[in-house]
Tab-separated table of C-alpha atoms in Angstrom:
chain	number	residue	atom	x	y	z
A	611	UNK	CA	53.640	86.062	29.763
A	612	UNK	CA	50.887	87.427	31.849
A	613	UNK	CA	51.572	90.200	34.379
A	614	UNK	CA	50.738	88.834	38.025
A	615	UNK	CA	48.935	91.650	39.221
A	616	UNK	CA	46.288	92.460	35.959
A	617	UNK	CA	46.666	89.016	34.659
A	618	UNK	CA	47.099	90.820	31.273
A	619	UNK	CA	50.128	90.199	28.749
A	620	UNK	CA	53.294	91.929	29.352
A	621	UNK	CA	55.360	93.552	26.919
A	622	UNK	CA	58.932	95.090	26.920
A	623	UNK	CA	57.320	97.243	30.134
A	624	UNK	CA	57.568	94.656	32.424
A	625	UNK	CA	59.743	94.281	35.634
A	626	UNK	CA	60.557	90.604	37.204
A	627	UNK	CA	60.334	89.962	41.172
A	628	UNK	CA	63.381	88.864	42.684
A	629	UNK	CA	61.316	87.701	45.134
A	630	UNK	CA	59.948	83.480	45.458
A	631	UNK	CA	57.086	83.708	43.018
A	632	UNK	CA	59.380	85.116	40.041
A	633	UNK	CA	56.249	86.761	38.569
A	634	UNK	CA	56.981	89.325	36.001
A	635	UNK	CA	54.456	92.736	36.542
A	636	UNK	CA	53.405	95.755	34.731
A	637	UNK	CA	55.464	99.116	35.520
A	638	UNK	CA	51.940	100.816	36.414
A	639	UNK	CA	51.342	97.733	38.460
A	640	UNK	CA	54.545	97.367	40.159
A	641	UNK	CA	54.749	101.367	40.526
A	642	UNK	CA	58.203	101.673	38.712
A	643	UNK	CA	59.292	104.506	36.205
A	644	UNK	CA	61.629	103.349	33.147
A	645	UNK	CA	64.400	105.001	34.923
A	646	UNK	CA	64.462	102.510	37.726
A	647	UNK	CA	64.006	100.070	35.359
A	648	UNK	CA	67.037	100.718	33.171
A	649	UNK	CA	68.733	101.512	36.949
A	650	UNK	CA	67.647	98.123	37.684
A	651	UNK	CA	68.921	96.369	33.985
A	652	UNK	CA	72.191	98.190	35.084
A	653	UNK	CA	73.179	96.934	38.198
A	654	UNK	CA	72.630	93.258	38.980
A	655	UNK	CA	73.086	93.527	42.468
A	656	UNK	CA	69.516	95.060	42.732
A	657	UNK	CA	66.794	93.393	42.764
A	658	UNK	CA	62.686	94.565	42.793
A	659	UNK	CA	60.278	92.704	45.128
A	660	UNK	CA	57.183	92.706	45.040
A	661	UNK	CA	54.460	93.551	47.743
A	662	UNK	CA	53.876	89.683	48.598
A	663	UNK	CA	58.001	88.558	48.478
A	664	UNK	CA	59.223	91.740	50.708
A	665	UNK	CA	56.461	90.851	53.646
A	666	UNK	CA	57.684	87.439	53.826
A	667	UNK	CA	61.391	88.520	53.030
A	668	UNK	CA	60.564	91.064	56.179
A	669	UNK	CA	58.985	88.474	58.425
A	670	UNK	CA	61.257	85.528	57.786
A	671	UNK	CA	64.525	87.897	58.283
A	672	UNK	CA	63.342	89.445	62.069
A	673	UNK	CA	62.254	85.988	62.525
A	674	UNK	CA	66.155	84.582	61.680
A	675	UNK	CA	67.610	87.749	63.896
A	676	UNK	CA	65.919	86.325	66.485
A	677	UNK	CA	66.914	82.547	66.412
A	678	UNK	CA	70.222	84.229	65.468
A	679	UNK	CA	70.639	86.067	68.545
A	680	UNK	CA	69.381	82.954	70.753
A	681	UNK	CA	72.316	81.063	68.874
A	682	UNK	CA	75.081	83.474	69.770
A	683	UNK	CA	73.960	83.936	73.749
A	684	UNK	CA	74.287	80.652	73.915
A	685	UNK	CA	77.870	80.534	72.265
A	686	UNK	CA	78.952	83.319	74.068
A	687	UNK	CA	78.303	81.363	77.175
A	688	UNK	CA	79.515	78.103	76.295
A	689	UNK	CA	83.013	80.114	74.998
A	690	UNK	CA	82.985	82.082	78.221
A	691	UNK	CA	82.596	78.947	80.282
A	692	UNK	CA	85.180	77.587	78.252
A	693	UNK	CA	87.673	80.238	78.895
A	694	UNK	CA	87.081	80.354	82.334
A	695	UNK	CA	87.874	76.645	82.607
A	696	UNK	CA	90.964	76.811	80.786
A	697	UNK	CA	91.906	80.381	82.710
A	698	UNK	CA	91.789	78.562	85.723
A	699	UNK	CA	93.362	74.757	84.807
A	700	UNK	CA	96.789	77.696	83.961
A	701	UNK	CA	96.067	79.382	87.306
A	702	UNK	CA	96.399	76.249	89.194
A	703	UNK	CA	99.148	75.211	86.795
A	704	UNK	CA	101.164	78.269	87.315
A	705	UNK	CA	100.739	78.274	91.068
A	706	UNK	CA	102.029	74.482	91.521
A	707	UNK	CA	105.062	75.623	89.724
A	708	UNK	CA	105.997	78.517	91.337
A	709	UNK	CA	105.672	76.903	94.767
A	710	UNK	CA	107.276	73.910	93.358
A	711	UNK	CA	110.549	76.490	92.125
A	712	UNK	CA	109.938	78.386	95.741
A	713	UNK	CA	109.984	75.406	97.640
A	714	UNK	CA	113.609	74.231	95.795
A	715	UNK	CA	115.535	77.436	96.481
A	716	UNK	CA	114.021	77.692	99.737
A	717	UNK	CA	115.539	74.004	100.167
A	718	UNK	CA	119.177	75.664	98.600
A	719	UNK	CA	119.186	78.958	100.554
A	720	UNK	CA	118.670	76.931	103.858
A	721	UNK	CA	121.240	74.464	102.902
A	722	UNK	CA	123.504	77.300	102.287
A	723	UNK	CA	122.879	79.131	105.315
A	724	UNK	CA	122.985	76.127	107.426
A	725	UNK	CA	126.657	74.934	105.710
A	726	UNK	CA	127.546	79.209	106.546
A	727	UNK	CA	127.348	78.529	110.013
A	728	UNK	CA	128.815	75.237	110.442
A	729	UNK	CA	131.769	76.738	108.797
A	730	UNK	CA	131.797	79.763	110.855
A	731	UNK	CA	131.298	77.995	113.921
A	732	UNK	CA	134.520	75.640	113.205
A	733	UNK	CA	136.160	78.632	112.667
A	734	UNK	CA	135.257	80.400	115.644
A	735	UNK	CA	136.629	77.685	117.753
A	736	UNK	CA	139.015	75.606	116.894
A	737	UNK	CA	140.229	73.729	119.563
A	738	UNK	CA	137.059	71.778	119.825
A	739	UNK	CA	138.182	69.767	116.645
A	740	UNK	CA	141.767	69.286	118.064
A	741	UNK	CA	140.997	68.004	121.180
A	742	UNK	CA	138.987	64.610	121.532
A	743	UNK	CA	137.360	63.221	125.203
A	744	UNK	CA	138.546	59.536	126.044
A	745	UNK	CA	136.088	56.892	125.454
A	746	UNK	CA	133.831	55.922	128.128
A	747	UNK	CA	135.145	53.979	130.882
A	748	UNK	CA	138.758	54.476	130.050
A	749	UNK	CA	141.233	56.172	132.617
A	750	UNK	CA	143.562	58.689	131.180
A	751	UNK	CA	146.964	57.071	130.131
A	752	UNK	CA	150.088	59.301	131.962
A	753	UNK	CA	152.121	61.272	129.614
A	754	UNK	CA	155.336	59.467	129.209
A	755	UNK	CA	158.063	60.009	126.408
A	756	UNK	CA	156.922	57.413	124.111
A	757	UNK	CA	153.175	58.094	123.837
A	758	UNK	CA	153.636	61.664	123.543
A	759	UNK	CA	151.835	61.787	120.495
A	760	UNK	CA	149.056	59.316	121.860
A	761	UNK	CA	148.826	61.965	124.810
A	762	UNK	CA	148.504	64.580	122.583
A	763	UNK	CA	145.594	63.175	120.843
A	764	UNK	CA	143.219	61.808	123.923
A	765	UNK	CA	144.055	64.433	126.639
A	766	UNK	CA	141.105	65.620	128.176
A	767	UNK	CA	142.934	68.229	130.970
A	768	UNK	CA	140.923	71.300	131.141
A	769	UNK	CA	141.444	74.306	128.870
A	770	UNK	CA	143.577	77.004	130.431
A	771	UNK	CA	141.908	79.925	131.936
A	772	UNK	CA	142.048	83.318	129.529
A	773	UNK	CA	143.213	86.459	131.268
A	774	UNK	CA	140.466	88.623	133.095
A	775	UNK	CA	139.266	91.649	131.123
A	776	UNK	CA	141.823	94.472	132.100
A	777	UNK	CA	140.366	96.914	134.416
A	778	UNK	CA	139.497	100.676	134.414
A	779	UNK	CA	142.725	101.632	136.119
A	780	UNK	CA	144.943	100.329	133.453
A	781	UNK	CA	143.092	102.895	130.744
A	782	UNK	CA	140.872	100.116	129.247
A	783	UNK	CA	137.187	100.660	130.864
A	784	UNK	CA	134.782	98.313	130.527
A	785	UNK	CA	131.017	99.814	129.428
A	786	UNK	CA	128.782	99.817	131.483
A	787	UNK	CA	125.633	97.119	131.866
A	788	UNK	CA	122.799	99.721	132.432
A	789	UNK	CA	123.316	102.452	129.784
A	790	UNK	CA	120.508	105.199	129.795
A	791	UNK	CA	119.596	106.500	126.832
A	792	UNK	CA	118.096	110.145	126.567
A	793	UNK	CA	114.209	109.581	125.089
A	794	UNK	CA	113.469	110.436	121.376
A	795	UNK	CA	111.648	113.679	121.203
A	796	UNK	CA	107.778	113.592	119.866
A	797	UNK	CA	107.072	115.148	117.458
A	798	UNK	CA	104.171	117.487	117.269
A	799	UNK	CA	102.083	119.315	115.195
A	800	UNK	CA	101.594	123.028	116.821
A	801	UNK	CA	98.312	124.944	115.956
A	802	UNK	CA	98.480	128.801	116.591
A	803	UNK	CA	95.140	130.375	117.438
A	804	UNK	CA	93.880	133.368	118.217
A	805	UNK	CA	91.245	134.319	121.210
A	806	UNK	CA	87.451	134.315	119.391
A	807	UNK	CA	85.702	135.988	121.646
A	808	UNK	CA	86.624	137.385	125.089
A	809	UNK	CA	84.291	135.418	126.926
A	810	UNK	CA	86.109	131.712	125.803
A	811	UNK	CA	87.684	130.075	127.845
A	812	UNK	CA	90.883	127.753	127.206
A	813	UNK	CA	88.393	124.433	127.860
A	814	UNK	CA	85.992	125.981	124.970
A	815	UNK	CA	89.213	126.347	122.844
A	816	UNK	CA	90.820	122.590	123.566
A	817	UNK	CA	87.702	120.881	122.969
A	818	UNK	CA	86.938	122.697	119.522
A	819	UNK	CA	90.557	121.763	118.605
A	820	UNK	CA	89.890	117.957	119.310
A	821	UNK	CA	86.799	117.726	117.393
A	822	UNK	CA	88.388	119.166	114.386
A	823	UNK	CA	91.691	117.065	114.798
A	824	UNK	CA	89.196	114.146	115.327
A	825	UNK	CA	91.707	113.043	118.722
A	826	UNK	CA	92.161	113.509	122.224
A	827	UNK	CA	95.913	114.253	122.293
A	828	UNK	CA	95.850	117.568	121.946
A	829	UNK	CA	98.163	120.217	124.429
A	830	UNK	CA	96.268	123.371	125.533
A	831	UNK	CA	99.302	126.111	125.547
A	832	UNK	CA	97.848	129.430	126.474
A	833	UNK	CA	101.548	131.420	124.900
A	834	UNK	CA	99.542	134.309	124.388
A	835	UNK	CA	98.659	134.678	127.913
A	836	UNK	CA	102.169	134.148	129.358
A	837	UNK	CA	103.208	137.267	126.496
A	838	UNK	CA	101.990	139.448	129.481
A	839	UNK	CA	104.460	138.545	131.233
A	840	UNK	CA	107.427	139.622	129.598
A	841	UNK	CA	108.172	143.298	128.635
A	842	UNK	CA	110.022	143.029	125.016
A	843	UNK	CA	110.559	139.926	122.268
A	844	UNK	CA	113.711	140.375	123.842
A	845	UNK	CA	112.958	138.771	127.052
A	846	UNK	CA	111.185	135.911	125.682
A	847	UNK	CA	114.350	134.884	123.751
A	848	UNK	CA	116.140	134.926	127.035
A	849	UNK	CA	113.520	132.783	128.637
A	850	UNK	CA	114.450	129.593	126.073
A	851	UNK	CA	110.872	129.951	124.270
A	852	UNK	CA	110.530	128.676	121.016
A	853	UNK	CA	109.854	131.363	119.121
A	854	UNK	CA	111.582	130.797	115.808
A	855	UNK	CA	109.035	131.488	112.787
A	856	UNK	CA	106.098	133.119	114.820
A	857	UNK	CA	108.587	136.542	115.288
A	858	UNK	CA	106.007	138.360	113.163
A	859	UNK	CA	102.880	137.078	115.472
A	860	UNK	CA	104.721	138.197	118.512
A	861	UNK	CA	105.130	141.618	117.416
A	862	UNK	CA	101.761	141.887	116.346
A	863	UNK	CA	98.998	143.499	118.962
A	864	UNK	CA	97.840	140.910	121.234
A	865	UNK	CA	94.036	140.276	120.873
């Protein structure tokens, strides 16, 4: 055998291409040392190629990545398409029976409630289903010994008046219709400042507080001013002022 490179006969140094062409090669001409050739003897699973094999190995493999790729895009869409098909068929399936199962006890909870009422209506008055109005056109028949229990059944006299409410002087009053009620207090959040600067004024001072609050409802209380009023802490304690917490402020000199 020939070596494919020299064209000269090969002997025991010769290496075979694992490649298409099977050509067996000189180790000078395929570049190898013994070592990689016994290396190679060793282990089947490796494999020498020559120059011509591994370029068209190289070239047909990135060109089968490529068709590769194409061919699992387009899976992954049809499998995504799928998916969302079938996500949505048990959407729609899960939604028709939960407003078929809302729909039912919707159907039982009014029946219920509707049964609850009718019961607690008989209840509340009873004398509508033991007394009965005469048929139409019919005159009331006297109440005589023997149709007592006839009577009893058809009489259509009006009910009997109930007792008036007792009144106040008898120690039972009755509540009055136009109760007053005395208005929730609003809560507030109070923000304690000091002067900045002895030329602003209480205007400069209320509209820097509603920018930063970001609102108009905000209460200008110049306290500090109305401290000069009063001699002592003592005083404005006597004078109702809210003044619980801020003890240290007030003590403090005034700006």
């Amino acid at each position: 055998m020939s070596c494919a490179a020299c064209l000269h006969p090969t002997a025991d140094d010769k290496v075979a291409c694992s490649g298409y062409c099977e050509g067996c090669f000189h180790l000078s001409c395929a570049g190898l040392s013994r070592e990689a050739t016994k290396e190679l003897g060793k282990k089947p699973q490796l494999g020498w190629f020559c120059t011509e094999c591994a370029e068209f190995r190289n070239g047909n493999r990135s060109g089968l990545v490529g068709e590769l790729g194409a061919m699992l895009d387009k899976q992954k869409a049809e499998l995504l398409t799928k998916l969302n098909g079938s996500l949505a068929s048990l959407w729609d399936n899960i939604q028709a029976e939960f407003t078929k199962t809302a729909e039912k006890l919707v159907d039982v909870t009014a029946k219920q409630a509707l049964k609850r009422l009718a019961n607690s209506h008989s209840l509340a008055s009873p004398y509508r289903n033991a007394l009965v109005s005469p048929p139409h056109g019919r005159t009331p028949v006297p109440a005589t010994m023997d149709n007592a229990p006839k009577r009893r059944l058809i009489d259509s006299s009006p009910l009997v008046a109930t007792a008036p409410p007792p009144s106040m002087a008898h120690g039972t009053a009755i509540p009055p219709p136009n109760i007053r009620t005395v208005p929730e207090h609003e809560e507030r959040t109070w923000i304690y400042l000091s002067r900045f600067a002895p030329d602003v004024t209480d205007n400069d001072v209320l509209a820097l507080t509603r920018t930063q609050v970001d609102t108009q409802d905000v209460i200008n209380d110049p306290w500090l001013r109305a401290l000069r009023a009063f001699n002592t802490v003592g005083d404005l304690f006597d004078h109702n002022l809210s003044l619980v917490g801020f003890r240290s402020r007030l003590l403090s000199p005034t700006p």
